[in-house]
């Protein structure tokens, strides 16, 4: 029987922005046709139009947290902590990086800071923080008054029969699922993942995992261990019936839903001219990829490895392999390293660090010919130089996993296009109230900067966008807040810690505000001209985690044109 979707109960909803009221835009699934035929896909007449986007001189809030009602206890594994200071950014009441570069923290965290402490656990680059206790919502918050019974999925009785499907079992999907439970959603929660593993941290794949410092179990996210959900792992999604409200799984199964979170992430790019079936050419994107690379390199008794690509994956992999004593050649089409991310001046510093560590860096170079001789790969470069390598790893960037959405009616050009609220946009330019997207696969306008939709591929972004997407799904596109975070990322290059807030690629002017490029210990501030004046779009720190803290809240703000630049600037 066809029935209206009444929206989620008010207790499931996050606090409303000023001037808004609770409620979800109703969605009415189409009735199945006789014989089980799929209904005709058509544009519903009642979907709200996309609101106009305008850039502002911004003062946007940080991503929302759900308060907790009980204290928690935390501990830090000093062997894994690299003092990036992300925990202090998330919970300065709990964590503090000293002037000397050591981490201090409070073991017993009061209830009013428990949510911040848990967010620090989620965002820790090294998963070095363990948290115990907590989880009860504070009095007066969303979810108050829910029965105290344990939540169970499947055949157990539920007050609500609604189902939310999370497509993607990575960090963004895990974060969205956890937020749904935090908001009091007690319906069925199904997480579908193509990999056979529970969500794990990907940044260590090319570093600590490949070197053997961390095991797969140690990389599994621990902040959401009690999550109540169905896990459909090792399960491929092949299609979406957008207006029939169902995903299609490999094998012909149909999984209906009332709400969908798209968090399928990205795939590693490949070169069409590279030998397709060579065991000596690999990518590193998943845990299985990294394990295969480690086994294949050992089997090949690799001594010389060529890395193709000068992004973070390529540069960090070069660090790992040099630490293992291998000869490494880094072949990069552009110049300098990390130019697209950090710009030419700061990227050149990374090149100096890599060269000093013994990496043979070939900038502005392409591979024109590949020959697999069985025991060696022979590569010819466009300068006619020939390199014999035991192994090649491709670090060429990524492509969003949207092949299963191509006939769905969503706009999936370079990822799933979203409104500022994270609701997916259909091909008619309207937000779909029952579908949101999060993480690497999502392309949305961060109004902290401008109205241009972009994708962001960072761990902390996956955490925050997953949480916001869950809130937006419960609220609906007319009432959800805009997602306008400060992107943050980090790297480590041969012992040098690189951290960034904002989007350095947007900057047209770079100023060194602390330290100096020559010392390779500095803070660089990135700005660009806007109608409101020079806008601060990013700050990047080399071995200055404490100094970077003051820049986070400046990102997106405009500076008066008459204001003098920081007098501490040095070249």
XYZ file of C-alpha atoms in Angstrom:
571
model
C 0.000 0.000 0.000
C 1.301 3.427 -0.905
C 1.627 5.688 2.136
C 3.033 9.137 2.856
C 6.372 9.484 4.589
C 5.421 11.596 7.631
C 8.913 12.777 8.512
C 11.018 11.848 11.518
C 9.703 12.544 15.024
C 10.838 15.863 16.574
C 13.081 14.108 19.106
C 15.304 12.924 16.240
C 15.990 16.437 15.033
C 19.004 18.632 15.797
C 18.339 22.067 17.316
C 16.778 24.368 14.733
C 18.652 27.381 13.376
C 17.125 30.739 14.420
C 13.863 31.406 12.635
C 13.283 27.767 11.641
C 10.979 25.093 12.963
C 11.315 21.326 13.078
C 10.065 19.019 10.368
C 11.181 17.078 7.325
C 10.022 17.789 3.803
C 7.616 14.904 3.096
C 8.665 12.307 0.559
C 6.107 9.948 -0.983
C 7.597 6.756 -2.449
C 6.002 5.638 -5.713
C 3.962 2.484 -5.626
C 5.551 -0.548 -7.244
C 3.996 -1.546 -10.568
C 2.243 -4.901 -11.066
C 4.649 -7.786 -11.405
C 7.361 -6.012 -9.417
C 8.326 -3.648 -12.256
C 10.248 -0.590 -11.219
C 8.190 2.646 -11.319
C 8.889 5.210 -13.966
C 11.476 7.732 -12.875
C 10.178 11.263 -13.114
C 10.828 14.583 -11.442
C 8.453 15.102 -8.484
C 6.537 18.334 -8.721
C 6.810 19.218 -5.023
C 10.594 19.273 -4.539
C 11.735 22.702 -3.365
C 13.951 24.735 -5.653
C 17.604 25.232 -4.798
C 17.970 28.479 -2.835
C 20.200 31.114 -4.447
C 23.818 30.996 -3.304
C 25.616 34.147 -2.304
C 29.141 34.611 -1.030
C 29.385 36.511 2.261
C 32.023 38.030 4.502
C 31.662 35.091 6.776
C 31.060 34.398 10.423
C 29.823 30.813 10.279
C 29.631 28.448 13.260
C 31.746 25.356 13.727
C 30.117 21.974 13.004
C 27.561 21.083 15.665
C 28.141 18.446 18.341
C 25.559 16.493 20.335
C 26.044 17.192 24.079
C 26.568 14.195 26.359
C 25.249 13.719 29.871
C 28.017 11.655 31.459
C 31.745 12.175 32.046
C 34.277 10.164 30.062
C 37.833 8.969 30.578
C 40.520 9.247 27.939
C 44.007 7.912 27.407
C 46.663 8.598 24.779
C 49.045 6.071 23.236
C 52.286 8.051 23.221
C 53.854 5.639 20.737
C 51.227 6.583 18.139
C 50.763 10.275 18.933
C 52.666 12.563 16.539
C 51.651 15.842 18.288
C 49.687 17.238 15.345
C 47.535 19.186 17.801
C 44.224 18.259 16.136
C 42.920 17.186 19.557
C 43.591 20.662 20.945
C 41.732 22.211 18.020
C 38.712 20.042 18.838
C 38.807 20.141 22.652
C 41.125 22.841 24.056
C 39.548 22.309 27.487
C 40.919 18.752 27.502
C 44.114 18.756 25.399
C 47.027 21.174 25.249
C 50.259 21.139 23.274
C 53.009 22.758 25.340
C 55.599 25.218 24.083
C 58.100 22.377 24.233
C 55.976 20.276 21.858
C 54.568 17.698 24.281
C 50.883 16.804 24.718
C 49.110 17.340 28.043
C 45.533 16.228 28.679
C 42.891 15.655 31.343
C 42.137 11.974 31.908
C 38.759 12.478 33.627
C 36.658 14.700 31.345
C 33.504 16.329 32.800
C 30.216 15.764 30.975
C 30.106 19.281 29.531
C 33.300 18.576 27.560
C 32.633 14.898 26.762
C 31.263 15.591 23.256
C 34.338 17.648 22.367
C 36.634 14.928 23.683
C 34.833 12.312 21.598
C 35.163 14.505 18.508
C 38.906 14.729 19.179
C 39.031 10.922 19.211
C 37.252 10.785 15.862
C 39.563 13.368 14.276
C 42.881 12.109 15.643
C 45.102 11.412 12.596
C 46.846 8.503 14.328
C 43.851 7.095 16.269
C 46.047 7.515 19.335
C 43.254 8.483 21.772
C 41.044 5.991 23.559
C 37.767 7.043 25.194
C 35.620 5.208 27.750
C 32.183 5.913 29.189
C 29.669 8.602 28.321
C 27.079 8.573 25.532
C 23.941 9.541 27.510
C 22.516 12.752 26.045
C 22.492 15.778 28.301
C 19.151 16.907 29.719
C 17.262 19.282 27.462
C 18.936 18.168 24.242
C 17.426 16.485 21.221
C 16.399 12.964 22.109
C 15.323 13.668 25.710
C 12.472 11.453 26.757
C 13.316 8.510 24.503
C 12.793 5.145 26.184
C 15.867 3.755 27.910
C 15.633 0.375 26.166
C 18.686 -0.927 24.263
C 18.570 -0.325 20.506
C 18.483 -3.389 18.256
C 18.163 -3.863 14.506
C 16.449 -6.482 12.403
C 13.678 -8.637 13.833
C 13.519 -6.849 17.191
C 10.447 -4.728 17.791
C 10.859 -0.985 17.202
C 8.690 2.012 17.796
C 9.687 3.242 14.344
C 9.796 1.072 11.245
C 11.762 3.584 9.193
C 14.998 2.561 7.514
C 17.989 4.715 6.661
C 20.607 3.225 4.349
C 24.200 4.410 4.457
C 25.894 3.628 1.134
C 29.567 3.342 2.004
C 31.272 1.839 5.055
C 34.091 4.359 5.311
C 34.604 7.136 7.819
C 31.977 9.497 6.359
C 29.339 6.762 6.414
C 30.295 5.721 9.945
C 30.157 9.325 11.091
C 26.688 9.823 9.587
C 25.375 6.591 11.110
C 26.717 7.516 14.543
C 25.128 10.974 14.396
C 21.749 9.473 13.476
C 21.874 7.384 16.636
C 23.060 10.349 18.695
C 20.045 12.322 17.468
C 17.759 9.557 18.706
C 16.901 7.850 15.420
C 15.756 4.377 16.518
C 14.689 2.984 13.166
C 16.624 0.450 11.137
C 20.113 1.556 10.147
C 21.804 -0.374 7.318
C 25.437 0.281 6.343
C 26.451 -1.161 2.969
C 30.165 -1.408 2.210
C 32.019 -2.854 -0.771
C 35.067 -3.733 1.327
C 35.033 -6.617 3.791
C 36.415 -4.447 6.620
C 34.809 -2.237 9.223
C 35.697 1.480 8.812
C 39.406 2.189 9.277
C 41.796 5.123 9.013
C 43.179 5.495 5.477
C 46.056 7.990 5.957
C 48.348 5.353 7.579
C 48.003 2.988 4.592
C 50.987 4.462 2.748
C 52.944 5.009 5.958
C 52.553 3.080 9.224
C 50.654 0.125 7.745
C 53.000 -0.349 4.790
C 56.006 -0.154 7.102
C 54.490 -2.663 9.533
C 54.159 -0.231 12.453
C 50.358 -0.586 12.552
C 48.130 -3.589 11.945
C 44.726 -3.499 10.267
C 43.058 -3.938 13.656
C 44.927 -0.940 15.079
C 43.619 1.281 12.271
C 39.951 0.451 12.903
C 37.993 3.390 14.277
C 37.188 2.917 17.936
C 35.041 5.944 18.824
C 31.826 4.289 17.547
C 32.244 0.731 18.807
C 28.716 0.579 20.256
C 26.951 1.624 17.027
C 23.739 -0.357 16.515
C 23.384 -1.147 12.799
C 23.149 -3.850 10.182
C 26.519 -4.160 8.435
C 26.286 -5.426 4.855
C 30.014 -5.665 4.132
C 31.616 -7.093 0.996
C 28.435 -5.977 -0.768
C 28.367 -3.927 -3.950
C 25.724 -1.331 -4.775
C 24.878 -1.263 -8.481
C 22.056 1.258 -8.754
C 19.685 3.750 -7.151
C 15.965 4.103 -7.778
C 15.818 7.706 -6.620
C 12.079 8.326 -6.642
C 11.213 4.729 -5.830
C 13.452 5.093 -2.739
C 15.565 1.939 -3.032
C 19.160 0.942 -3.728
C 19.940 -2.091 -5.873
C 22.598 -4.482 -4.618
C 24.816 -6.843 -6.516
C 22.860 -10.025 -7.137
C 19.547 -8.311 -7.890
C 18.482 -7.459 -4.333
C 16.443 -4.315 -3.744
C 16.856 -2.418 -0.461
C 14.101 0.171 0.135
C 14.715 3.152 2.378
C 13.160 6.299 3.797
C 16.519 8.070 3.896
C 19.854 7.549 2.106
C 23.357 8.759 2.900
C 25.705 8.512 -0.118
C 29.254 8.042 1.194
C 30.879 5.694 -1.326
C 34.158 7.632 -1.430
C 36.667 7.530 -4.274
C 38.809 5.147 -6.308
C 42.478 5.540 -7.166
C 43.167 6.865 -10.664
C 45.013 4.654 -13.132
C 46.962 5.308 -16.299
C 45.376 3.860 -19.453
C 48.806 3.308 -21.024
C 50.252 1.366 -18.049
C 50.270 -2.465 -18.329
C 46.933 -3.536 -16.899
C 47.782 -6.962 -15.512
C 51.327 -6.464 -14.255
C 51.847 -7.513 -10.633
C 54.562 -4.881 -10.423
C 52.200 -1.912 -10.900
C 49.848 -1.135 -8.024
C 47.739 1.596 -6.427
C 47.170 2.260 -2.729
C 43.634 3.269 -1.852
C 42.214 0.497 0.339
C 43.525 -1.756 3.069
C 43.607 -4.669 0.629
C 45.555 -2.513 -1.861
C 48.194 -1.678 0.749
C 48.459 -5.298 1.877
C 48.889 -6.397 -1.759
C 51.608 -3.800 -2.339
C 53.480 -4.970 0.744
C 53.288 -8.618 -0.307
C 54.165 -7.907 -3.943
C 57.164 -5.764 -3.021
C 58.457 -8.488 -0.726
C 57.905 -11.161 -3.386
C 59.726 -9.050 -5.969
C 62.567 -8.373 -3.503
C 62.183 -4.747 -4.501
C 65.224 -2.520 -4.248
C 64.194 0.318 -6.579
C 60.629 1.652 -6.577
C 59.183 4.298 -8.892
C 56.287 6.367 -7.585
C 54.162 8.133 -10.165
C 52.495 11.266 -8.788
C 53.583 14.149 -6.577
C 50.581 14.470 -4.284
C 50.394 13.521 -0.627
C 50.108 9.787 -1.313
C 53.198 9.777 -3.538
C 55.254 11.955 -1.193
C 54.338 10.009 1.948
C 54.962 6.702 0.219
C 58.417 7.963 -0.759
C 59.094 8.661 2.929
C 58.051 5.141 3.931
C 60.122 3.402 1.262
C 63.232 5.483 1.948
C 62.892 4.566 5.632
C 62.970 0.903 4.530
C 66.231 1.547 2.692
C 64.847 1.354 -0.853
C 65.917 3.536 -3.742
C 62.980 5.748 -4.708
C 62.324 7.751 -7.864
C 59.393 10.156 -7.763
C 58.095 10.951 -11.279
C 55.860 14.015 -11.302
C 54.189 15.631 -14.292
C 53.925 19.057 -12.615
C 56.438 21.101 -10.645
C 57.068 21.509 -7.780
C 55.749 18.757 -5.489
C 52.287 19.400 -4.004
C 51.915 22.468 -6.205
C 48.166 22.056 -6.620
C 47.682 21.797 -2.865
C 50.271 24.149 -1.358
C 51.348 26.378 -4.240
C 54.767 26.766 -5.818
C 56.712 28.482 -3.008
C 55.668 26.115 -0.229
C 55.665 23.082 -2.536
C 59.305 23.771 -3.380
C 60.176 23.324 0.315
C 58.653 19.827 0.202
C 60.836 19.051 -2.824
C 63.927 20.132 -0.898
C 62.988 17.890 2.033
C 62.436 14.889 -0.259
C 65.686 15.445 -2.189
C 67.718 15.783 0.990
C 66.306 12.445 2.172
C 67.660 10.729 -0.936
C 64.545 10.635 -3.121
C 65.286 11.066 -6.835
C 62.660 13.665 -7.742
C 61.900 14.033 -11.489
C 59.711 17.123 -11.930
C 57.881 18.052 -15.123
C 58.345 14.503 -16.430
C 56.117 11.871 -18.040
C 56.503 8.149 -18.704
C 56.222 7.549 -22.441
C 56.823 3.785 -22.596
C 56.255 0.836 -20.229
C 57.961 -2.541 -20.675
C 57.374 -5.403 -18.251
C 60.268 -7.857 -18.652
C 59.029 -10.158 -15.899
C 61.887 -9.514 -13.495
C 62.037 -5.755 -14.045
C 59.932 -2.842 -15.300
C 61.674 -0.643 -17.859
C 60.294 2.887 -18.051
C 61.208 5.461 -20.672
C 60.702 9.107 -19.745
C 59.893 11.966 -22.092
C 63.478 13.219 -21.750
C 64.641 9.829 -23.182
C 66.031 8.699 -19.830
C 65.384 5.003 -19.022
C 64.677 3.724 -15.500
C 64.703 0.067 -14.461
C 62.441 -0.494 -11.456
C 61.378 -3.500 -9.434
C 58.020 -1.960 -8.660
C 55.797 1.013 -9.589
C 53.137 2.564 -7.362
C 50.575 4.928 -8.895
C 49.702 7.928 -6.745
C 47.797 9.939 -9.333
C 44.845 11.137 -7.307
C 41.308 9.833 -7.167
C 37.963 9.574 -8.925
C 34.602 9.647 -7.095
C 32.714 6.358 -6.826
C 29.527 7.366 -8.636
C 29.221 4.725 -11.351
C 26.226 3.186 -9.523
C 24.438 6.574 -9.653
C 24.809 7.394 -13.343
C 21.208 6.545 -14.286
C 19.670 7.607 -10.989
C 18.624 11.154 -11.798
C 21.269 12.750 -9.543
C 23.928 15.138 -10.824
C 27.148 13.115 -10.514
C 29.598 15.139 -12.573
C 32.828 14.963 -10.532
C 31.060 13.535 -7.515
C 27.546 13.895 -6.136
C 26.521 17.535 -6.478
C 24.953 18.812 -3.251
C 23.234 21.914 -1.968
C 24.972 23.825 0.864
C 22.971 21.640 3.281
C 24.479 18.365 1.890
C 21.233 17.324 0.154
C 21.942 15.720 -3.215
C 20.899 17.727 -6.285
C 18.938 15.994 -9.028
C 19.394 16.584 -12.754
C 16.686 19.250 -12.636
C 18.725 21.274 -10.142
C 16.611 20.551 -7.058
C 17.651 19.096 -3.692
C 16.263 15.651 -2.885
C 14.852 15.655 0.668
C 15.527 11.955 1.282
C 19.120 11.759 -0.060
C 22.255 13.405 1.323
C 25.929 12.883 0.489
C 29.091 13.103 2.587
C 32.845 12.703 2.394
C 35.131 12.380 -0.617
C 32.290 11.634 -3.050
C 30.334 14.826 -2.294
C 30.751 18.092 -4.236
C 29.140 21.039 -2.519
C 29.554 24.843 -2.137
C 31.369 25.752 1.083
C 29.883 29.204 1.629
C 32.715 30.081 3.953
C 34.621 30.754 0.724
C 32.228 31.100 -2.228
C 29.397 29.393 -4.110
C 31.580 27.084 -6.247
C 30.905 23.367 -5.552
C 34.092 21.419 -4.779
C 35.088 18.049 -3.353
C 37.293 17.791 -0.241
C 39.244 14.617 0.553
C 40.448 14.802 4.150
C 39.819 12.669 7.239
C 38.429 15.454 9.431
C 36.172 16.590 6.599
C 34.691 13.075 6.375
C 33.916 13.161 10.103
C 32.269 16.579 10.021
C 30.366 16.202 6.750
C 29.022 12.803 7.784
C 27.635 14.361 10.945
C 26.122 17.329 9.136
C 24.611 15.143 6.411
C 22.828 13.085 9.082
C 21.411 16.229 10.672
C 20.341 17.528 7.259
C 18.589 14.252 6.394
C 16.535 14.425 9.588
C 15.644 18.078 9.093
C 15.037 18.368 5.334
C 16.484 20.837 2.794
C 14.270 23.758 3.795
C 15.319 23.680 7.447
C 18.832 22.277 7.476
C 21.784 24.520 8.233
C 24.517 25.176 5.684
C 27.665 23.080 5.965
C 30.571 25.546 5.975
C 33.517 23.969 7.806
C 37.173 24.938 7.945
C 38.935 22.123 6.029
C 41.991 20.735 7.833
C 44.646 18.254 6.769
C 48.165 17.168 7.617
C 51.138 15.206 6.355
C 54.562 14.134 7.529
C 57.561 14.303 5.199
C 60.759 12.678 6.509
C 60.056 13.892 10.056
C 58.656 17.317 9.122
C 55.039 17.830 10.192
C 52.929 19.731 7.660
C 49.507 20.976 8.773
C 46.939 23.153 7.064
C 43.643 24.868 7.779
C 41.462 26.127 4.940
C 41.964 25.624 1.194
C 45.473 26.770 0.145
C 44.665 26.119 -3.531
C 42.282 29.105 -3.462
C 45.023 31.522 -2.437
C 46.617 33.915 -4.921
C 49.009 35.541 -2.425
C 51.198 33.765 0.117
C 52.758 35.510 3.099
C 55.168 33.936 5.606
C 53.870 35.149 8.963
C 55.987 33.004 11.312
C 59.474 31.599 10.854
C 61.071 31.394 7.401
C 61.096 29.200 4.312
C 64.862 28.828 4.628
C 64.582 27.241 8.075
C 61.742 24.946 6.863
C 59.867 25.914 10.024
C 57.188 28.490 9.301
C 53.519 29.440 8.958
C 52.292 30.619 5.544
C 49.037 32.558 5.207
C 47.115 32.351 1.916
C 44.792 35.145 0.783
C 42.871 36.197 -2.314
C 41.054 39.322 -3.431
C 37.247 39.402 -3.114
C 34.538 42.045 -3.266
C 34.838 42.334 0.510
C 38.603 42.784 0.542
C 41.481 40.284 0.899
C 40.031 37.004 2.153
C 42.122 34.627 4.276
C 41.568 31.224 2.666
C 44.219 29.070 4.358
C 47.242 28.783 6.605
C 49.949 26.101 6.345
C 52.447 25.294 9.101
C 55.713 23.367 8.875
C 56.658 22.062 12.340
C 54.584 24.752 14.068
C 51.414 23.012 15.335
C 50.978 25.357 18.282
C 51.346 28.517 16.188
C 48.773 27.255 13.665
C 46.003 27.117 16.289
C 45.283 30.858 16.138
C 44.636 30.743 12.381
C 41.667 28.354 12.314
C 39.042 30.948 13.213
C 40.445 33.427 10.676
C 39.688 31.219 7.664
C 37.043 32.735 5.380
C 37.247 36.178 6.943
C 38.082 39.294 4.975
C 40.778 41.728 5.988
C 40.557 45.480 5.367
C 42.687 46.391 2.363
C 44.363 49.187 4.284
C 45.570 46.892 7.042
C 49.327 46.311 6.996
C 50.633 42.810 6.580
C 52.049 41.019 9.591
C 55.302 42.695 10.535
C 56.872 39.374 11.485
C 56.887 38.283 7.842
C 60.270 37.063 6.727
C 61.490 35.542 3.485
